[in-house]
Amino acid sequence: MLRESMHAQGSQVELAGVTKGFGADAGIPHAAALTAFTEAVVLREAARTESGRLALRAALGDAGLVDACATAAAFHGFVRIADAIGIPHYSSPGGDDLSGLREQAGINEFYRVQGDGALR
Amino acid sequence: MPQKAFSGTDLPVREDLAEAHRRAWAAIAAPGTWLSAARRVAVAAEIRRARDCAHCARIRAALSPEGVPGAHDTLGAVSPAEVELIHRVVNDPGRLSEKWSQAVLAAGLAEGEYVEIVGLIALVMMMDTFTRALGAADTPLPAPQPGEPSRYRPTGARRKAAWLPITEPEDATAADGPMYPSPKAGYIYRALSMVPQSLRDYWALASAHYLPGPAIYRFDQSVRAIARPQVELIAARVSALHQCAY
């Protein structure tokens, strides 16, 4: 989804940022601030979440911050459904081969992929 | 029009999103498919309890999640199998396994109960993460409503592609109610389909948080107040930090 959204804008993204974090050079406005805030929310770090919220509010405005919070929250649901129900993780909804993308993004190092022996 | 719907913050929240939260809490407070309303609200309370569980912290810190000695910090209102399901899915979802899921079922949960509880975890985690990210207070848990669970199991639900049964789009029937926007709906959409009401409750909330269905594959547009690559950066980073391979 990230790669396709960048392609739609005529840009590319370094997919290693998915697992290593995105810096200011990612080609996405406010990528570093979005990354820092997202990490703080996931790790439930209250002080970093608050400072990140202030930074993003200044950068994105009220509505932008709300939608950043909404997106981060949405994926706290998606990941739990996917991983608790154990849906297949080795293909896209369209059945495309994602092996190259997964290697670039570092996803092949994840516990479930390693455990399944499903490096496809 | 943005509304102030959450206590503890002055941030204006989209009305469709605030309404989606209200509907989700009302759904949690109603009798489910396999769980009574009281049990559903007790599950919601245990989800919040799990956030500060010391045993879960030890499991997360361990190289392997298997065999870490100790017991979960629980409110004691749900069964041990439910506690294990709730705490592990809340705190370490990226290191679950099929073997673990089958052990939870063998410990005393029916498949429908398992799927319904996972749906509740997703709802509560989504809403509580949102309010905390905003700097707002947790929404108070609702009072359980009277009534009985429907105990409806789709005739087409089968265990095949996932650890738990799924009702594939081609196996869905009219009696299941509306589930799929398209017969090509991805596995993330199908995941809760053994309990159709949980699927509907989940996607009503998730669509308001992330993107409405028709917008998901329109990569050149954004229906939110941030650009689509910004949405997807957040999505990808949250998923990676959870070690979600999907």
Short mmCIF file of N, CA and C in Angstrom, two decimals, chain B residues 31-145:
data_model
loop_
_atom_site.label_atom_id
_atom_site.label_comp_id
_atom_site.label_asym_id
_atom_site.label_seq_id
_atom_site.Cartn_x
_atom_site.Cartn_y
_atom_site.Cartn_z
N PRO B 31 -25.89 -8.06 23.48
CA PRO B 31 -25.59 -9.49 23.38
C PRO B 31 -24.93 -9.80 22.04
N GLY B 32 -23.94 -10.68 22.06
CA GLY B 32 -23.24 -11.00 20.83
C GLY B 32 -23.79 -12.25 20.17
N THR B 33 -22.95 -12.91 19.40
CA THR B 33 -23.35 -14.15 18.74
C THR B 33 -23.14 -15.33 19.69
N TRP B 34 -22.04 -15.32 20.41
CA TRP B 34 -21.72 -16.42 21.33
C TRP B 34 -21.59 -15.95 22.77
N LEU B 35 -21.35 -14.66 22.97
CA LEU B 35 -21.14 -14.13 24.32
C LEU B 35 -22.33 -13.26 24.74
N SER B 36 -22.70 -13.34 26.01
CA SER B 36 -23.71 -12.43 26.55
C SER B 36 -23.14 -11.02 26.59
N ALA B 37 -24.01 -10.05 26.77
CA ALA B 37 -23.55 -8.66 26.87
C ALA B 37 -22.64 -8.48 28.08
N ALA B 38 -23.00 -9.10 29.18
CA ALA B 38 -22.17 -8.96 30.40
C ALA B 38 -20.78 -9.52 30.16
N ARG B 39 -20.72 -10.66 29.44
CA ARG B 39 -19.41 -11.26 29.18
C ARG B 39 -18.61 -10.41 28.20
N ARG B 40 -19.28 -9.78 27.25
CA ARG B 40 -18.59 -8.92 26.29
C ARG B 40 -17.98 -7.70 27.01
N VAL B 41 -18.73 -7.13 27.93
CA VAL B 41 -18.20 -5.97 28.65
C VAL B 41 -17.07 -6.42 29.59
N ALA B 42 -17.20 -7.62 30.16
CA ALA B 42 -16.12 -8.15 31.00
C ALA B 42 -14.85 -8.36 30.16
N VAL B 43 -15.02 -8.81 28.94
CA VAL B 43 -13.86 -8.96 28.04
C VAL B 43 -13.23 -7.59 27.77
N ALA B 44 -14.06 -6.59 27.55
CA ALA B 44 -13.52 -5.24 27.32
C ALA B 44 -12.71 -4.75 28.52
N ALA B 45 -13.22 -5.02 29.72
CA ALA B 45 -12.50 -4.62 30.93
C ALA B 45 -11.17 -5.36 31.03
N GLU B 46 -11.17 -6.65 30.68
CA GLU B 46 -9.92 -7.44 30.75
C GLU B 46 -8.91 -6.95 29.71
N ILE B 47 -9.40 -6.51 28.57
CA ILE B 47 -8.51 -5.95 27.54
C ILE B 47 -7.75 -4.76 28.12
N ARG B 48 -8.46 -3.91 28.83
CA ARG B 48 -7.79 -2.75 29.45
C ARG B 48 -6.84 -3.20 30.57
N ARG B 49 -7.23 -4.22 31.31
CA ARG B 49 -6.36 -4.72 32.38
C ARG B 49 -5.05 -5.26 31.79
N ALA B 50 -5.16 -5.89 30.63
CA ALA B 50 -3.99 -6.53 30.02
C ALA B 50 -2.89 -5.53 29.68
N ARG B 51 -3.25 -4.28 29.44
CA ARG B 51 -2.24 -3.30 29.03
C ARG B 51 -1.11 -3.18 30.05
N ASP B 52 -1.42 -3.42 31.32
CA ASP B 52 -0.42 -3.24 32.38
C ASP B 52 -0.01 -4.56 33.02
N CYS B 53 -0.20 -5.66 32.31
CA CYS B 53 0.09 -6.98 32.87
C CYS B 53 1.61 -7.21 32.92
N ALA B 54 2.13 -7.47 34.12
CA ALA B 54 3.57 -7.68 34.28
C ALA B 54 4.02 -8.99 33.62
N HIS B 55 3.18 -10.00 33.66
CA HIS B 55 3.54 -11.27 33.02
C HIS B 55 3.65 -11.09 31.51
N CYS B 56 2.74 -10.32 30.94
CA CYS B 56 2.81 -10.05 29.50
C CYS B 56 4.12 -9.32 29.15
N ALA B 57 4.55 -8.42 30.04
CA ALA B 57 5.81 -7.71 29.80
C ALA B 57 6.97 -8.68 29.80
N ARG B 58 6.92 -9.67 30.68
CA ARG B 58 8.00 -10.68 30.72
C ARG B 58 7.97 -11.53 29.45
N ILE B 59 6.78 -11.86 28.99
CA ILE B 59 6.68 -12.66 27.75
C ILE B 59 7.24 -11.86 26.58
N ARG B 60 6.89 -10.60 26.50
CA ARG B 60 7.37 -9.77 25.39
C ARG B 60 8.90 -9.66 25.41
N ALA B 61 9.45 -9.63 26.61
CA ALA B 61 10.91 -9.47 26.72
C ALA B 61 11.66 -10.77 26.46
N ALA B 62 10.95 -11.89 26.52
CA ALA B 62 11.61 -13.18 26.36
C ALA B 62 11.91 -13.46 24.89
N LEU B 63 12.98 -14.20 24.66
CA LEU B 63 13.36 -14.55 23.29
C LEU B 63 12.26 -15.37 22.62
N SER B 64 11.66 -16.26 23.39
CA SER B 64 10.53 -17.05 22.90
C SER B 64 9.33 -16.79 23.81
N PRO B 65 8.13 -16.68 23.24
CA PRO B 65 6.95 -16.44 24.08
C PRO B 65 6.46 -17.71 24.78
N GLU B 66 7.02 -18.84 24.43
CA GLU B 66 6.56 -20.11 25.00
C GLU B 66 7.26 -20.38 26.33
N GLY B 67 6.49 -20.86 27.29
CA GLY B 67 7.07 -21.39 28.51
C GLY B 67 7.59 -20.37 29.50
N VAL B 68 7.16 -19.12 29.40
CA VAL B 68 7.58 -18.11 30.38
C VAL B 68 6.77 -18.34 31.66
N PRO B 69 7.44 -18.59 32.81
CA PRO B 69 6.68 -18.89 34.03
C PRO B 69 5.96 -17.65 34.56
N GLY B 70 4.83 -17.90 35.24
CA GLY B 70 4.08 -16.79 35.82
C GLY B 70 2.64 -16.83 35.40
N ALA B 71 1.87 -15.86 35.89
CA ALA B 71 0.44 -15.79 35.59
C ALA B 71 0.06 -14.36 35.23
N HIS B 72 -0.93 -14.24 34.37
CA HIS B 72 -1.39 -12.92 33.95
C HIS B 72 -2.06 -12.17 35.11
N ASP B 73 -1.89 -10.85 35.12
CA ASP B 73 -2.62 -10.00 36.06
C ASP B 73 -4.03 -9.81 35.51
N THR B 74 -5.00 -10.44 36.15
CA THR B 74 -6.35 -10.45 35.61
C THR B 74 -7.37 -9.87 36.60
N LEU B 75 -8.45 -9.36 36.07
CA LEU B 75 -9.55 -8.90 36.91
C LEU B 75 -10.34 -10.08 37.47
N GLY B 76 -10.18 -11.26 36.88
CA GLY B 76 -10.82 -12.46 37.40
C GLY B 76 -12.26 -12.66 36.98
N ALA B 77 -12.74 -11.89 36.02
CA ALA B 77 -14.15 -11.98 35.62
C ALA B 77 -14.36 -12.85 34.38
N VAL B 78 -13.27 -13.28 33.75
CA VAL B 78 -13.40 -14.15 32.58
C VAL B 78 -12.55 -15.41 32.82
N SER B 79 -12.75 -16.42 31.99
CA SER B 79 -12.10 -17.71 32.22
C SER B 79 -10.59 -17.64 31.94
N PRO B 80 -9.83 -18.61 32.45
CA PRO B 80 -8.39 -18.63 32.17
C PRO B 80 -8.08 -18.68 30.67
N ALA B 81 -8.86 -19.41 29.90
CA ALA B 81 -8.63 -19.46 28.45
C ALA B 81 -8.87 -18.09 27.83
N GLU B 82 -9.89 -17.41 28.29
CA GLU B 82 -10.17 -16.06 27.77
C GLU B 82 -9.06 -15.09 28.17
N VAL B 83 -8.57 -15.23 29.40
CA VAL B 83 -7.47 -14.36 29.85
C VAL B 83 -6.25 -14.55 28.96
N GLU B 84 -5.89 -15.80 28.69
CA GLU B 84 -4.73 -16.07 27.84
C GLU B 84 -4.93 -15.48 26.44
N LEU B 85 -6.11 -15.70 25.88
CA LEU B 85 -6.40 -15.16 24.54
C LEU B 85 -6.29 -13.63 24.54
N ILE B 86 -6.94 -13.01 25.49
CA ILE B 86 -6.98 -11.55 25.53
C ILE B 86 -5.57 -10.97 25.74
N HIS B 87 -4.86 -11.48 26.72
CA HIS B 87 -3.57 -10.87 27.06
C HIS B 87 -2.55 -11.04 25.94
N ARG B 88 -2.49 -12.24 25.37
CA ARG B 88 -1.50 -12.46 24.30
C ARG B 88 -1.83 -11.67 23.04
N VAL B 89 -3.11 -11.58 22.72
CA VAL B 89 -3.46 -10.84 21.50
C VAL B 89 -3.28 -9.33 21.72
N VAL B 90 -3.54 -8.86 22.91
CA VAL B 90 -3.33 -7.44 23.20
C VAL B 90 -1.84 -7.10 23.18
N ASN B 91 -1.02 -7.95 23.79
CA ASN B 91 0.36 -7.53 24.08
C ASN B 91 1.46 -8.12 23.21
N ASP B 92 1.20 -9.23 22.53
CA ASP B 92 2.27 -9.85 21.74
C ASP B 92 1.70 -10.53 20.51
N PRO B 93 0.87 -9.84 19.73
CA PRO B 93 0.14 -10.52 18.65
C PRO B 93 1.05 -11.06 17.55
N GLY B 94 2.21 -10.47 17.37
CA GLY B 94 3.09 -10.91 16.29
C GLY B 94 3.78 -12.24 16.56
N ARG B 95 3.67 -12.75 17.79
CA ARG B 95 4.35 -14.01 18.11
C ARG B 95 3.35 -15.08 18.53
N LEU B 96 2.15 -15.02 17.97
CA LEU B 96 1.18 -16.10 18.17
C LEU B 96 1.47 -17.20 17.17
N SER B 97 0.94 -18.37 17.44
CA SER B 97 1.16 -19.50 16.53
C SER B 97 -0.12 -20.33 16.45
N GLU B 98 -0.19 -21.16 15.43
CA GLU B 98 -1.34 -22.05 15.30
C GLU B 98 -1.42 -22.99 16.50
N LYS B 99 -0.26 -23.48 16.94
CA LYS B 99 -0.24 -24.37 18.11
C LYS B 99 -0.82 -23.66 19.32
N TRP B 100 -0.45 -22.40 19.51
CA TRP B 100 -0.98 -21.64 20.64
C TRP B 100 -2.50 -21.47 20.51
N SER B 101 -2.97 -21.13 19.34
CA SER B 101 -4.42 -20.91 19.16
C SER B 101 -5.20 -22.20 19.44
N GLN B 102 -4.66 -23.33 19.04
CA GLN B 102 -5.35 -24.60 19.30
C GLN B 102 -5.33 -24.94 20.79
N ALA B 103 -4.27 -24.55 21.48
CA ALA B 103 -4.20 -24.77 22.93
C ALA B 103 -5.24 -23.92 23.65
N VAL B 104 -5.44 -22.71 23.19
CA VAL B 104 -6.46 -21.85 23.80
C VAL B 104 -7.84 -22.46 23.60
N LEU B 105 -8.10 -22.99 22.42
CA LEU B 105 -9.39 -23.63 22.16
C LEU B 105 -9.55 -24.88 23.05
N ALA B 106 -8.48 -25.64 23.15
CA ALA B 106 -8.54 -26.87 23.95
C ALA B 106 -8.74 -26.58 25.43
N ALA B 107 -8.36 -25.37 25.84
CA ALA B 107 -8.49 -25.00 27.26
C ALA B 107 -9.91 -24.60 27.62
N GLY B 108 -10.80 -24.59 26.62
CA GLY B 108 -12.20 -24.36 26.99
C GLY B 108 -12.94 -23.29 26.24
N LEU B 109 -12.42 -22.86 25.09
CA LEU B 109 -13.15 -21.87 24.29
C LEU B 109 -13.65 -22.52 23.01
N ALA B 110 -14.89 -22.22 22.66
CA ALA B 110 -15.40 -22.65 21.36
C ALA B 110 -14.84 -21.71 20.28
N GLU B 111 -14.81 -22.22 19.05
CA GLU B 111 -14.25 -21.41 17.96
C GLU B 111 -14.98 -20.08 17.81
N GLY B 112 -16.30 -20.11 17.90
CA GLY B 112 -17.07 -18.87 17.77
C GLY B 112 -16.75 -17.88 18.88
N GLU B 113 -16.57 -18.40 20.08
CA GLU B 113 -16.20 -17.52 21.20
C GLU B 113 -14.83 -16.89 20.95
N TYR B 114 -13.89 -17.69 20.50
CA TYR B 114 -12.54 -17.19 20.20
C TYR B 114 -12.64 -16.05 19.18
N VAL B 115 -13.33 -16.28 18.07
CA VAL B 115 -13.40 -15.27 17.02
C VAL B 115 -14.12 -14.01 17.52
N GLU B 116 -15.19 -14.20 18.27
CA GLU B 116 -15.91 -13.03 18.77
C GLU B 116 -15.03 -12.21 19.73
N ILE B 117 -14.26 -12.89 20.57
CA ILE B 117 -13.37 -12.17 21.49
C ILE B 117 -12.27 -11.43 20.72
N VAL B 118 -11.74 -12.05 19.69
CA VAL B 118 -10.73 -11.36 18.86
C VAL B 118 -11.35 -10.09 18.25
N GLY B 119 -12.58 -10.18 17.80
CA GLY B 119 -13.25 -8.99 17.27
C GLY B 119 -13.39 -7.91 18.33
N LEU B 120 -13.72 -8.31 19.54
CA LEU B 120 -13.83 -7.33 20.62
C LEU B 120 -12.47 -6.70 20.94
N ILE B 121 -11.42 -7.52 20.95
CA ILE B 121 -10.08 -6.97 21.19
C ILE B 121 -9.75 -5.92 20.13
N ALA B 122 -10.04 -6.23 18.89
CA ALA B 122 -9.73 -5.28 17.81
C ALA B 122 -10.51 -3.98 17.99
N LEU B 123 -11.78 -4.08 18.36
CA LEU B 123 -12.58 -2.86 18.56
C LEU B 123 -12.03 -2.02 19.70
N VAL B 124 -11.82 -2.66 20.84
CA VAL B 124 -11.39 -1.90 22.03
C VAL B 124 -9.98 -1.35 21.84
N MET B 125 -9.08 -2.15 21.27
CA MET B 125 -7.73 -1.65 21.03
C MET B 125 -7.73 -0.47 20.08
N MET B 126 -8.57 -0.55 19.06
CA MET B 126 -8.63 0.56 18.11
C MET B 126 -9.13 1.83 18.79
N MET B 127 -10.20 1.72 19.54
CA MET B 127 -10.78 2.92 20.16
C MET B 127 -9.90 3.46 21.27
N ASP B 128 -9.36 2.58 22.10
CA ASP B 128 -8.51 3.07 23.20
C ASP B 128 -7.19 3.64 22.68
N THR B 129 -6.64 3.03 21.64
CA THR B 129 -5.41 3.59 21.07
C THR B 129 -5.68 4.96 20.49
N PHE B 130 -6.82 5.13 19.87
CA PHE B 130 -7.16 6.43 19.30
C PHE B 130 -7.27 7.49 20.40
N THR B 131 -8.01 7.20 21.45
CA THR B 131 -8.18 8.22 22.49
C THR B 131 -6.85 8.53 23.18
N ARG B 132 -6.04 7.51 23.38
CA ARG B 132 -4.74 7.76 24.01
C ARG B 132 -3.82 8.56 23.10
N ALA B 133 -3.86 8.27 21.82
CA ALA B 133 -3.04 9.03 20.87
C ALA B 133 -3.47 10.49 20.85
N LEU B 134 -4.75 10.72 20.96
CA LEU B 134 -5.27 12.09 21.00
C LEU B 134 -4.92 12.81 22.29
N GLY B 135 -4.61 12.04 23.34
CA GLY B 135 -4.43 12.63 24.66
C GLY B 135 -5.73 12.71 25.43
N ALA B 136 -6.73 11.99 24.98
CA ALA B 136 -8.04 11.98 25.64
C ALA B 136 -8.11 10.84 26.64
N ALA B 137 -9.14 10.89 27.46
CA ALA B 137 -9.35 9.84 28.47
C ALA B 137 -10.02 8.63 27.83
N ASP B 138 -9.80 7.45 28.44
CA ASP B 138 -10.54 6.26 28.00
C ASP B 138 -12.03 6.52 28.09
N THR B 139 -12.78 6.06 27.12
CA THR B 139 -14.23 6.12 27.18
C THR B 139 -14.71 5.14 28.25
N PRO B 140 -15.60 5.55 29.14
CA PRO B 140 -16.08 4.60 30.17
C PRO B 140 -16.73 3.38 29.53
N LEU B 141 -16.53 2.22 30.15
CA LEU B 141 -17.15 1.01 29.62
C LEU B 141 -18.66 1.13 29.73
N PRO B 142 -19.38 0.60 28.75
CA PRO B 142 -20.85 0.71 28.76
C PRO B 142 -21.48 -0.31 29.70
N ALA B 143 -22.74 -0.08 30.02
CA ALA B 143 -23.50 -1.05 30.81
C ALA B 143 -24.04 -2.13 29.88
N PRO B 144 -23.90 -3.43 30.26
CA PRO B 144 -24.41 -4.49 29.40
C PRO B 144 -25.93 -4.42 29.22
N GLN B 145 -26.37 -4.72 28.02
CA GLN B 145 -27.79 -4.66 27.70
C GLN B 145 -28.41 -6.06 27.80
#
